Coordinates of C-alpha atoms and ligand atoms in Angstrom, one line a residue:
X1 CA 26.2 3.5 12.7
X2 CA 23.4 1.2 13.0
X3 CA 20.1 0.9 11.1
X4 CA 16.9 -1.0 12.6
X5 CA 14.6 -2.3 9.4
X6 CA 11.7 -3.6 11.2
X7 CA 9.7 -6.4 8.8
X8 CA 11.7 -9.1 6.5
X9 CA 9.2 -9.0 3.9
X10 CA 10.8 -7.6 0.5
X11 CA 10.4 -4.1 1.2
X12 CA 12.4 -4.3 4.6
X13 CA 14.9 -6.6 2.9
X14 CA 15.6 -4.5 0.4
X15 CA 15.9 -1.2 2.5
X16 CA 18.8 -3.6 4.8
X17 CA 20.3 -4.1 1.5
X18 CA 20.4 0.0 0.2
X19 CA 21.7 0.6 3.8
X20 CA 24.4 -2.3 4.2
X21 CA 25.8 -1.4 0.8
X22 CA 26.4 2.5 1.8
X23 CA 28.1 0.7 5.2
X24 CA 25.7 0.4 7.6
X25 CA 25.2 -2.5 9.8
X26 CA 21.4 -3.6 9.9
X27 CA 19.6 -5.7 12.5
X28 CA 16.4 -6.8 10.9
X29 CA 13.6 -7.5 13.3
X30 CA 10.5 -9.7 12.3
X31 CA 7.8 -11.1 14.7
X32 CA 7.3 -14.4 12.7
X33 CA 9.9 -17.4 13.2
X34 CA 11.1 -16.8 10.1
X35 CA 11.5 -14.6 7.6
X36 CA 9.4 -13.6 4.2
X37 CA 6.8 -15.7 4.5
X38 CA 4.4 -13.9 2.4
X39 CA 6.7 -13.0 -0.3
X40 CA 7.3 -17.5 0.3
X41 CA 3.5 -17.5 -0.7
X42 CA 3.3 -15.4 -3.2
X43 CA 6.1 -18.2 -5.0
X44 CA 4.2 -20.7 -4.4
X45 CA 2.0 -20.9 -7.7
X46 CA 5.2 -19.1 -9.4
X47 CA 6.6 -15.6 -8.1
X48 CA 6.0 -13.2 -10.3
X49 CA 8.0 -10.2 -9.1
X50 CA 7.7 -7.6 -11.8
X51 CA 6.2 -7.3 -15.2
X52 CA 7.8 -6.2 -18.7
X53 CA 5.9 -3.8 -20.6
X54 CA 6.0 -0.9 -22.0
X55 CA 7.1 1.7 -19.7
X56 CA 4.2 4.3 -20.1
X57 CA 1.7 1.2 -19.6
X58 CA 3.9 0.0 -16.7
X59 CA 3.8 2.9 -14.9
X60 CA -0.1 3.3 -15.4
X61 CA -0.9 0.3 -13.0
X62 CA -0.2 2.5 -10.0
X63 CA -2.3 4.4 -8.2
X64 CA -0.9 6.4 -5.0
X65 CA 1.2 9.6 -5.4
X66 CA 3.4 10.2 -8.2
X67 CA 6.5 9.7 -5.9
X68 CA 5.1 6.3 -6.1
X69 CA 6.1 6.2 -10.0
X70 CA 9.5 8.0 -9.7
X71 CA 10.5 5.1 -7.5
X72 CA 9.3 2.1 -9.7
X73 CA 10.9 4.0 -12.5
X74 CA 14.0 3.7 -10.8
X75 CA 13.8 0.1 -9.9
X76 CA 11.9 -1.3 -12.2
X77 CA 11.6 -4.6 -14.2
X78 CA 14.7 -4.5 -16.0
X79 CA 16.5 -3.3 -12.6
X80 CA 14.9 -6.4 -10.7
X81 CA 16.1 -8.7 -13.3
X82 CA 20.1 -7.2 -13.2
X83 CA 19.6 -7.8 -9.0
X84 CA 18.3 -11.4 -9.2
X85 CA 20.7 -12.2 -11.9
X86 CA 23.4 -10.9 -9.5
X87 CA 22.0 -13.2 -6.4
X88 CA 22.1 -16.3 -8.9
X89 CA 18.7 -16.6 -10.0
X90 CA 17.9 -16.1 -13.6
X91 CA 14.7 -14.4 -15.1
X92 CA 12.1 -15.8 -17.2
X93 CA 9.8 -13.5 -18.9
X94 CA 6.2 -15.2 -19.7
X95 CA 4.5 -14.4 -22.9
X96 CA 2.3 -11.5 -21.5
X97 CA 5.2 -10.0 -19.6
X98 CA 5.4 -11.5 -16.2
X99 CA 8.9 -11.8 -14.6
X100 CA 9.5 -14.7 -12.7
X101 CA 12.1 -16.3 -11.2
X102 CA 13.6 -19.0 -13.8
X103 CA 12.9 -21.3 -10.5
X104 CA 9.4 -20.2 -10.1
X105 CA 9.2 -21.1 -6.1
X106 CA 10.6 -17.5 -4.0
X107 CA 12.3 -19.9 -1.6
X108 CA 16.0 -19.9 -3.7
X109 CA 15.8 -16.4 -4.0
X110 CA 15.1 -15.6 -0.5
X111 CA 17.5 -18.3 0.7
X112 CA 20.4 -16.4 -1.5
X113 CA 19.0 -13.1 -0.4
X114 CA 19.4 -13.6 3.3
X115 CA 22.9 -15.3 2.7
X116 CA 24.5 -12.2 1.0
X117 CA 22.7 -9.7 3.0
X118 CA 24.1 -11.7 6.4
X119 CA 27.8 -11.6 4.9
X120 CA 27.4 -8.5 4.3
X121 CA 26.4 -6.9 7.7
X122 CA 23.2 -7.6 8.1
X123 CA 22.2 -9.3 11.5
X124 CA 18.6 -11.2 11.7
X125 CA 16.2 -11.4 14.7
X126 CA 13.5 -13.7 14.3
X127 CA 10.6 -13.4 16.6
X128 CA 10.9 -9.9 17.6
X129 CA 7.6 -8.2 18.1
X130 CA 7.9 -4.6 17.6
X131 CA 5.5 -3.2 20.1
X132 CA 6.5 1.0 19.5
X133 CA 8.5 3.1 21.7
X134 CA 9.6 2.8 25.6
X135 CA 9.0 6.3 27.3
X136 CA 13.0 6.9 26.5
X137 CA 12.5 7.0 22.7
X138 CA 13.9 2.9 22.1
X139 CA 12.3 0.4 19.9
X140 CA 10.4 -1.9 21.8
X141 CA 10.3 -5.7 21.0
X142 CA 8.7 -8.4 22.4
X143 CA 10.3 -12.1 22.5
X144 CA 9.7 -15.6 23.6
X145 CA 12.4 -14.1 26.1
X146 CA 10.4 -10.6 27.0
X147 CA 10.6 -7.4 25.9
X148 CA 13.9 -6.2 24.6
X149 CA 15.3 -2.7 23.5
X150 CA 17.0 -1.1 20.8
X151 CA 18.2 2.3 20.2
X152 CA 19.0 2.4 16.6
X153 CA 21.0 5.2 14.6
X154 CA 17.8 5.1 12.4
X155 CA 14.8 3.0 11.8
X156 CA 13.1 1.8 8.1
X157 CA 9.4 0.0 8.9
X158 CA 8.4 -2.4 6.1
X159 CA 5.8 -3.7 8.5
X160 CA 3.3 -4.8 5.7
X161 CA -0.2 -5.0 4.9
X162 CA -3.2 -5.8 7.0
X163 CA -4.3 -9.7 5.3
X164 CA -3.1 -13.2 5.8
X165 CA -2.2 -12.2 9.5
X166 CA -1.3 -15.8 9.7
X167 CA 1.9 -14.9 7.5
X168 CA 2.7 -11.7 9.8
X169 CA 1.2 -8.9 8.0
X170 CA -1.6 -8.3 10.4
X171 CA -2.0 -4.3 10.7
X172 CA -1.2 -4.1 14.3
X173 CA 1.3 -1.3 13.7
X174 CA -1.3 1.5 12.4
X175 CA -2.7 2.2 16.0
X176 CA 1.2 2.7 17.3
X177 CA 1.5 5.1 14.8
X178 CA -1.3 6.7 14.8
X179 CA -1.0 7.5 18.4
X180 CA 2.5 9.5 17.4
X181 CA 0.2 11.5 14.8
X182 CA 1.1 9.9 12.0
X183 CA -2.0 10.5 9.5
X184 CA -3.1 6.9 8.1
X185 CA -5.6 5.8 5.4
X186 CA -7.6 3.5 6.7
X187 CA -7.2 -0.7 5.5
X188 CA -9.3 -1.7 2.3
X189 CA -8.9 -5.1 0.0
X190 CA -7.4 -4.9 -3.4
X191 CA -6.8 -7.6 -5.7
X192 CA -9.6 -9.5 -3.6
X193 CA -12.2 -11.4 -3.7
X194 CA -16.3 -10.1 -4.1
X195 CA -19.3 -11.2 -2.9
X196 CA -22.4 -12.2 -5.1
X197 CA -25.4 -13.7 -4.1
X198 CA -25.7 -17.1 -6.4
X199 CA -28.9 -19.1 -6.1
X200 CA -28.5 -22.3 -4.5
X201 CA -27.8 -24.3 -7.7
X202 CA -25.0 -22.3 -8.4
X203 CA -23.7 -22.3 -5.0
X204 CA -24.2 -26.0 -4.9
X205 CA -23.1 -27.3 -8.6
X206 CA -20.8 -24.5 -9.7
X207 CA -19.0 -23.3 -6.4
X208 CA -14.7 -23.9 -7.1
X209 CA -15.8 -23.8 -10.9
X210 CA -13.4 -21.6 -13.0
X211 CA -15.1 -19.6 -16.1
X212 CA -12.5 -19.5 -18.9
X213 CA -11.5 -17.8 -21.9
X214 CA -13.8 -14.3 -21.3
X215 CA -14.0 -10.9 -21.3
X216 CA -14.2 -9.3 -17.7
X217 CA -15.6 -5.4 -17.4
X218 CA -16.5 -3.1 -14.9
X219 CA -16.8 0.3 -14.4
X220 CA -15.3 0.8 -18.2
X221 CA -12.0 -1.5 -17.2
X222 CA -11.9 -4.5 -19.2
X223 CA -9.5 -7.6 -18.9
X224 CA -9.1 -11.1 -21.2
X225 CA -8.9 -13.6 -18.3
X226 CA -10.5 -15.9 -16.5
X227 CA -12.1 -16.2 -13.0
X228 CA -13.6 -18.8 -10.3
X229 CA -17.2 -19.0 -9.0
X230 CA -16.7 -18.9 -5.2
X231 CA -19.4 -20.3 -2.2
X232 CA -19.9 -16.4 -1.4
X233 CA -19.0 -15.2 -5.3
X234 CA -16.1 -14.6 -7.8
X235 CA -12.4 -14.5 -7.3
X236 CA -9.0 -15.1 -8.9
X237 CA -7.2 -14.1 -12.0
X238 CA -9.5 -11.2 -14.3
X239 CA -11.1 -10.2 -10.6
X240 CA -8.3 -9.0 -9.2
X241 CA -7.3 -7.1 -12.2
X242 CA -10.8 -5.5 -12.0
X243 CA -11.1 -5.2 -8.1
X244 CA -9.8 -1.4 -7.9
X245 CA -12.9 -0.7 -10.2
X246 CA -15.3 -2.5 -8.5
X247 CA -14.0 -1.6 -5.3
X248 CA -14.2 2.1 -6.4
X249 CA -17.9 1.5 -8.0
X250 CA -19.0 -0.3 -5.4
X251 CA -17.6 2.8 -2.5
X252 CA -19.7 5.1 -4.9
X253 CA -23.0 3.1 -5.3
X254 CA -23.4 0.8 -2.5
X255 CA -23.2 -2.3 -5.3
X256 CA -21.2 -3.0 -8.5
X257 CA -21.6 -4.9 -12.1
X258 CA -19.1 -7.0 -13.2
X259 CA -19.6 -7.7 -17.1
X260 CA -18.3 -11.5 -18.7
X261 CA -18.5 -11.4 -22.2
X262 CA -18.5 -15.3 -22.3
X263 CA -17.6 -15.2 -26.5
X264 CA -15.0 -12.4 -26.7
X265 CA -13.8 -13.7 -29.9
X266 CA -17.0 -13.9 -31.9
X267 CA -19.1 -10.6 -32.9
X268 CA -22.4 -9.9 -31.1
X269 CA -24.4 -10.3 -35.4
X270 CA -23.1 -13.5 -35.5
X271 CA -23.8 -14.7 -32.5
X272 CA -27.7 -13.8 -33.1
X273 CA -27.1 -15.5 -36.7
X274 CA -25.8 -18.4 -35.0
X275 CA -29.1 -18.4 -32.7
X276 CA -31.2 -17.7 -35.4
X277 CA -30.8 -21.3 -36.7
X278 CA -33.6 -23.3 -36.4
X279 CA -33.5 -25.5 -33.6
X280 CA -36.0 -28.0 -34.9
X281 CA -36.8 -30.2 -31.3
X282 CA -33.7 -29.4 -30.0
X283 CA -33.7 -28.0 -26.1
X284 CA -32.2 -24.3 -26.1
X285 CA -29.5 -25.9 -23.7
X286 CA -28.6 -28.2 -26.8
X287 CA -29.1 -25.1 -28.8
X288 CA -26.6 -23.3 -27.6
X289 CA -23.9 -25.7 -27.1
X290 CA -24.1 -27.3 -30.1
X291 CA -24.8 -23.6 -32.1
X292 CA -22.1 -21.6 -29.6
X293 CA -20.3 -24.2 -27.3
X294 CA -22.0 -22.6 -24.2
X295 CA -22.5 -25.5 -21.7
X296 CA -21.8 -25.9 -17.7
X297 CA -21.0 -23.0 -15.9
X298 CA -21.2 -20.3 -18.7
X299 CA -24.7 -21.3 -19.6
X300 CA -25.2 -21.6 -15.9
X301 CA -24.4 -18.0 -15.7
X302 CA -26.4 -16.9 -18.6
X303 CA -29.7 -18.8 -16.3
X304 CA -28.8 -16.9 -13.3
X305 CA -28.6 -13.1 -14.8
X306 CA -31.6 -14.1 -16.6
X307 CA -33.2 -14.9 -13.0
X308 CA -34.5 -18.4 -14.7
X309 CA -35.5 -19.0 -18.9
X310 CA -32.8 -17.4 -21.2
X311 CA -34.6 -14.7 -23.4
X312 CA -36.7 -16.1 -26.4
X313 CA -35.7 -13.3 -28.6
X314 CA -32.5 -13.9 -30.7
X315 CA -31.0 -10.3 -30.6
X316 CA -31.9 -10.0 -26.3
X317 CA -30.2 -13.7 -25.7
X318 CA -27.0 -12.9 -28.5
X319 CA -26.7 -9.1 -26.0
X320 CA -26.9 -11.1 -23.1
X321 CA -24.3 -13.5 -23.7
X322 CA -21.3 -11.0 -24.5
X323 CA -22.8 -8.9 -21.4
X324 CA -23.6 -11.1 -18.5
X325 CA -24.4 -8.8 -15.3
X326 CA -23.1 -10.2 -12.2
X327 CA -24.1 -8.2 -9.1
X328 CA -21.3 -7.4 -6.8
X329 CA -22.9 -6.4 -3.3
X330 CA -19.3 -6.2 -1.2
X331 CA -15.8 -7.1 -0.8
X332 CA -14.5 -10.7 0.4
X333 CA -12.9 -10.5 3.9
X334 CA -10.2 -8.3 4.0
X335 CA -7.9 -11.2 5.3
X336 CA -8.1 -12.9 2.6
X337 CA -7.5 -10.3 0.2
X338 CA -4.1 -10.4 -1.9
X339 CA -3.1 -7.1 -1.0
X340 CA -4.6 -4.1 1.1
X341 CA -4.8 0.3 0.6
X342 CA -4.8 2.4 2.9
X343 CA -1.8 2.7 5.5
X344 CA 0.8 5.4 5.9
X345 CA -0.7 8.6 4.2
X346 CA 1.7 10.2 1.2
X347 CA 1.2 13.3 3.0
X348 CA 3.2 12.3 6.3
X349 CA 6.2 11.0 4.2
X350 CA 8.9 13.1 2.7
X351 CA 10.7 12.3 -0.7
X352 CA 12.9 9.9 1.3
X353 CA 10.1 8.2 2.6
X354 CA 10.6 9.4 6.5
X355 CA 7.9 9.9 8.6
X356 CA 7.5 13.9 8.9
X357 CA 6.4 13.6 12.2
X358 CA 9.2 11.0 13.1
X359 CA 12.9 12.1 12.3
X360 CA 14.9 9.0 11.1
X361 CA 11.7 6.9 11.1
X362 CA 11.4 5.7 7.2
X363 CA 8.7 3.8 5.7
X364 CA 8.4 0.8 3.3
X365 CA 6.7 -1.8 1.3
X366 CA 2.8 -2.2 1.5
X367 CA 2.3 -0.3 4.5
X368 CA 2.2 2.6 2.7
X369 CA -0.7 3.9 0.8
X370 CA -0.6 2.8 -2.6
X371 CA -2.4 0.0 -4.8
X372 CA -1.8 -2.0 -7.6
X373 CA -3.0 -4.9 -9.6
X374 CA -1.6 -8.5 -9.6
X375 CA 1.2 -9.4 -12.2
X376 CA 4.1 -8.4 -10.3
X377 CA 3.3 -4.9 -9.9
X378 CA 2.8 -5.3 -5.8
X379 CA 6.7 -6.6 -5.1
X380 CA 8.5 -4.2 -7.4
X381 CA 6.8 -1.7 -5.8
X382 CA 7.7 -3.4 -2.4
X383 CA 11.1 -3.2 -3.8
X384 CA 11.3 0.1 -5.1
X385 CA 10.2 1.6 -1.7
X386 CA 12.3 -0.5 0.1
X387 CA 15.5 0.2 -2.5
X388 CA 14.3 4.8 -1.8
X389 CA 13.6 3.6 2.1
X390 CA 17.2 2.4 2.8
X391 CA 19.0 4.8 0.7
X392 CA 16.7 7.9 2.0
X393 CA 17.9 6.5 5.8
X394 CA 21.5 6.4 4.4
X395 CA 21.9 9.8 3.2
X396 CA 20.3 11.0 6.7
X397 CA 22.8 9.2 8.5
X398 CA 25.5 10.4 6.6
X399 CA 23.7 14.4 6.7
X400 CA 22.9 14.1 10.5
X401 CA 26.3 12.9 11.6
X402 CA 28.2 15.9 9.7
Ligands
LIG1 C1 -1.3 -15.5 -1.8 C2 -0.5 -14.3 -2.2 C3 0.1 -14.3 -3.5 C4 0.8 -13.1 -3.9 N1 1.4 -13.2 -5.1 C5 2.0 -12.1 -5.6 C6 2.7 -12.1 -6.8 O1 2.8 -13.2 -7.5 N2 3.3 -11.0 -7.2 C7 3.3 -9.8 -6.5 O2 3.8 -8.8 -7.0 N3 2.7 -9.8 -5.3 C8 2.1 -10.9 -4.8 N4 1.5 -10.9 -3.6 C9 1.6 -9.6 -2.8 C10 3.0 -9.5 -2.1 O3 3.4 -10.7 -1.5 C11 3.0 -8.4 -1.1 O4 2.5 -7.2 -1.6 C12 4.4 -8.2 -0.5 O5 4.8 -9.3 0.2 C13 4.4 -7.0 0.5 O6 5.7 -6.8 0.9 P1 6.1 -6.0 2.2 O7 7.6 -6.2 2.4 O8 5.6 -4.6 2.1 O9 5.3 -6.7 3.4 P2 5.2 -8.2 3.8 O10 5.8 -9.1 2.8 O11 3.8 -8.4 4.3 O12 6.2 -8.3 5.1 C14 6.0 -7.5 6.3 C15 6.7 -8.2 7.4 O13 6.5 -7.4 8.6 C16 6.4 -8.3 9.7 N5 5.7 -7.6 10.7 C17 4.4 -7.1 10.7 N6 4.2 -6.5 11.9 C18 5.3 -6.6 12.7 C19 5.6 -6.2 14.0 N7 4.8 -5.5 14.8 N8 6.9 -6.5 14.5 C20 7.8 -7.2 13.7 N9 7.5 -7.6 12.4 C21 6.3 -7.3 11.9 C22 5.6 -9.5 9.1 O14 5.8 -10.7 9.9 C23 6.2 -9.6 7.7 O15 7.2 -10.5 7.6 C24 0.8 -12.0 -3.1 C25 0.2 -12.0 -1.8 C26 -0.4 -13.1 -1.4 C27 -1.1 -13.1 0.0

């Protein structure tokens, strides 16, 4: 019996690992030179493959069908922890529940993980193109040395996502599917970047500029974080973990608000006591800095919701510095976006995750339609799906040859 996993990302790594443990030799097929490159990136500022935390709360950060849940309930944080610990890599848990690698970087993991799933059955093909089905019903690959064949036992796609092409995850795959009727959900950023229209000063003096220590909200989701003024707008850190509502808000009303409370820790009356000071011939920059510690970019963002002088009026200034509007008018490239929604509809998989409309054909990893927030939640969920993928193609082996 032989299994294809098409996609060496952690979804299709872990479905060859579900299959090669029930005894089933895997060839895993990527298009790039090498394998996991975007699970590589996503180590590189420190992987953070799953998140402890409460399980009610943990389970809350997805959104995509409740099959989704059962399966990151089954191989969740404390599940990913056991299978690093059992490839050699240790876990460290940061303060607000982030799972990392003791190691931080992906590369040791990856390296061990390819090792053991190689010694184990697993046979790799680098630059393999899958290109969809020859008019005989094989997998169809294209190589540096043409097109090859394959006629697998049964197939698991963990073909990814549809941003940082550059990495391998570039979309290509929907229209193959699509033409074999398999419903799809068309691509959409999450945990992206958005667009704002800063005047020229702050494009100029602010752009790269992070904003630290706020309160982020939007469409009544809030988040302690921080975030970075962009050329176009705002990304990083508290935007991602608000981009599902303000990708949602924005789908509904054409634009969204994003809220910064830039003094989270100190009550709106004192604030306006604080103001309320006299100022004597102090400047209301001075003012504020020396009365709030608002300076640089924060009062630079106070200047641009106020479209120029900050309100004269202590109680309208003290409201509008724990509620700075940002307008959001659209989503950064989808490219560049951390993750992507849409894919392979809930509807056209079964509980195993195969393809209704493609006996023996499982599914994987991003490529499905689900979302999530930063913080680990995207690769557990890559490995929970892979982890149901490979063991739902097992158990149809095994069924199918009876
Ligand atoms: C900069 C960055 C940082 C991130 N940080 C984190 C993080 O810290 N924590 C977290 O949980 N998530 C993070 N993510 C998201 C996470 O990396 C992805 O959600 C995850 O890698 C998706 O896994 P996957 O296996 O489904 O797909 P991928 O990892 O995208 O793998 C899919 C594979 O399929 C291959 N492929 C595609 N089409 C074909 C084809 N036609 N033929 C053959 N092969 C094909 C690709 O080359 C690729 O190797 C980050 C993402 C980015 C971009």
């Amino acid at each position: 019996m032989r299994a294809a996993v098409i996609g060496a990302g952690p979804a299709g790594l872990m479905a060859a690992e579900a299959l090669v443990a029930r005894g089933v030799a895997a060839d895993i097929y990527d298009s790039m030179p090498s394998f996991g490159r975007k699970f590589l990136m996503a180590g590189k500022s420190g992987l953070n493959i799953s998140h402890a935390e409460d399980r009610e709360a943990f389970l809350s950060r997805y959104r995509g069908d409740a099959r989704l849940q059962d399966m990151v309930r089954a191989f969740g944080p404390g599940e990913i922890t056991d299978w690093m610990a059992a490839l050699g890599i240790a876990a460290h848990t940061g303060p607000t529940g982030r799972v990392f690698p003791e190691t931080m970087k992906a590369s040791p993991l990856l390296r061990a993980w390819l090792v053991r799933l190689q010694a184990a059955g697993a046979a790799l093909h680098a630059r393999h193109r899958w290109q969809g089905w020859d008019g005989s019903g094989a997998l169809l690959f294209g190589t540096p040395e043409g097109e090859v064949t394959a006629r697998p036992d049964v197939t698991v796609l963990a073909l990814g996502g549809a941003s940082w092409k550059r990495l391998g995850s570039d979309g290509a795959w929907a229209p193959l599917l699509d033409a074999k009727g398999i419903a799809l959900a068309p691509f959409g950023p999450s945990n992206c970047g958005f667009l704002v229209d800063w005047s020229d000063h702050m494009r100029k003096k602010f752009a790269g500029a992070p904003v630290k220590a706020v309160r982020l909200s939007a469409d009544g989701v809030e988040t302690r974080s921080e975030f970075v003024i962009t050329q176009r707008g705002v990304e990083s850190g508290g935007i991602y973990t608000l981009s599902a509502a303000l990708v949602d808000e924005l789908q509904r009303a054409g634009a969204a608000t994003l809220f910064v409370d830039l003094l989270p820790d100190t009550d709106l009356p004192v604030i306006a006591g604080k103001l309320a000071r006299p100022r004597g011939k102090q400047s209301m920059a001075n003012h504020l800095r020396k009365s709030l510690g608002l300076s640089g970019v924060k009062l630079a963002l106070l200047h641009e919701a106020a479209g120029g002088a900050l309100p004269g009026e202590t109680g309208a200034l003290a409201r509008l510095i724990k509620a700075v509007p940002i307008r959001i008018t659209g989503t950064a490239p989808l490219d560049e976006a951390i993750s992507t929604t849409g894919g392979v509809a809930w509807a056209a998989l079964d509980d195993a995750l195969m393809l209704r409309g493609l006996p023996g054909v499982f599914c994987a990893g991003e490529m499905i339609d689900w979302d999530a927030p930063t913080g680990g939640y995207l690769i557990t969920a890559c490995l929970a799906t892979g982890k149901a993928a490979g063991e739902g193609a097992a158990d149809w082996l095994q069924a199918s040859s009876r």
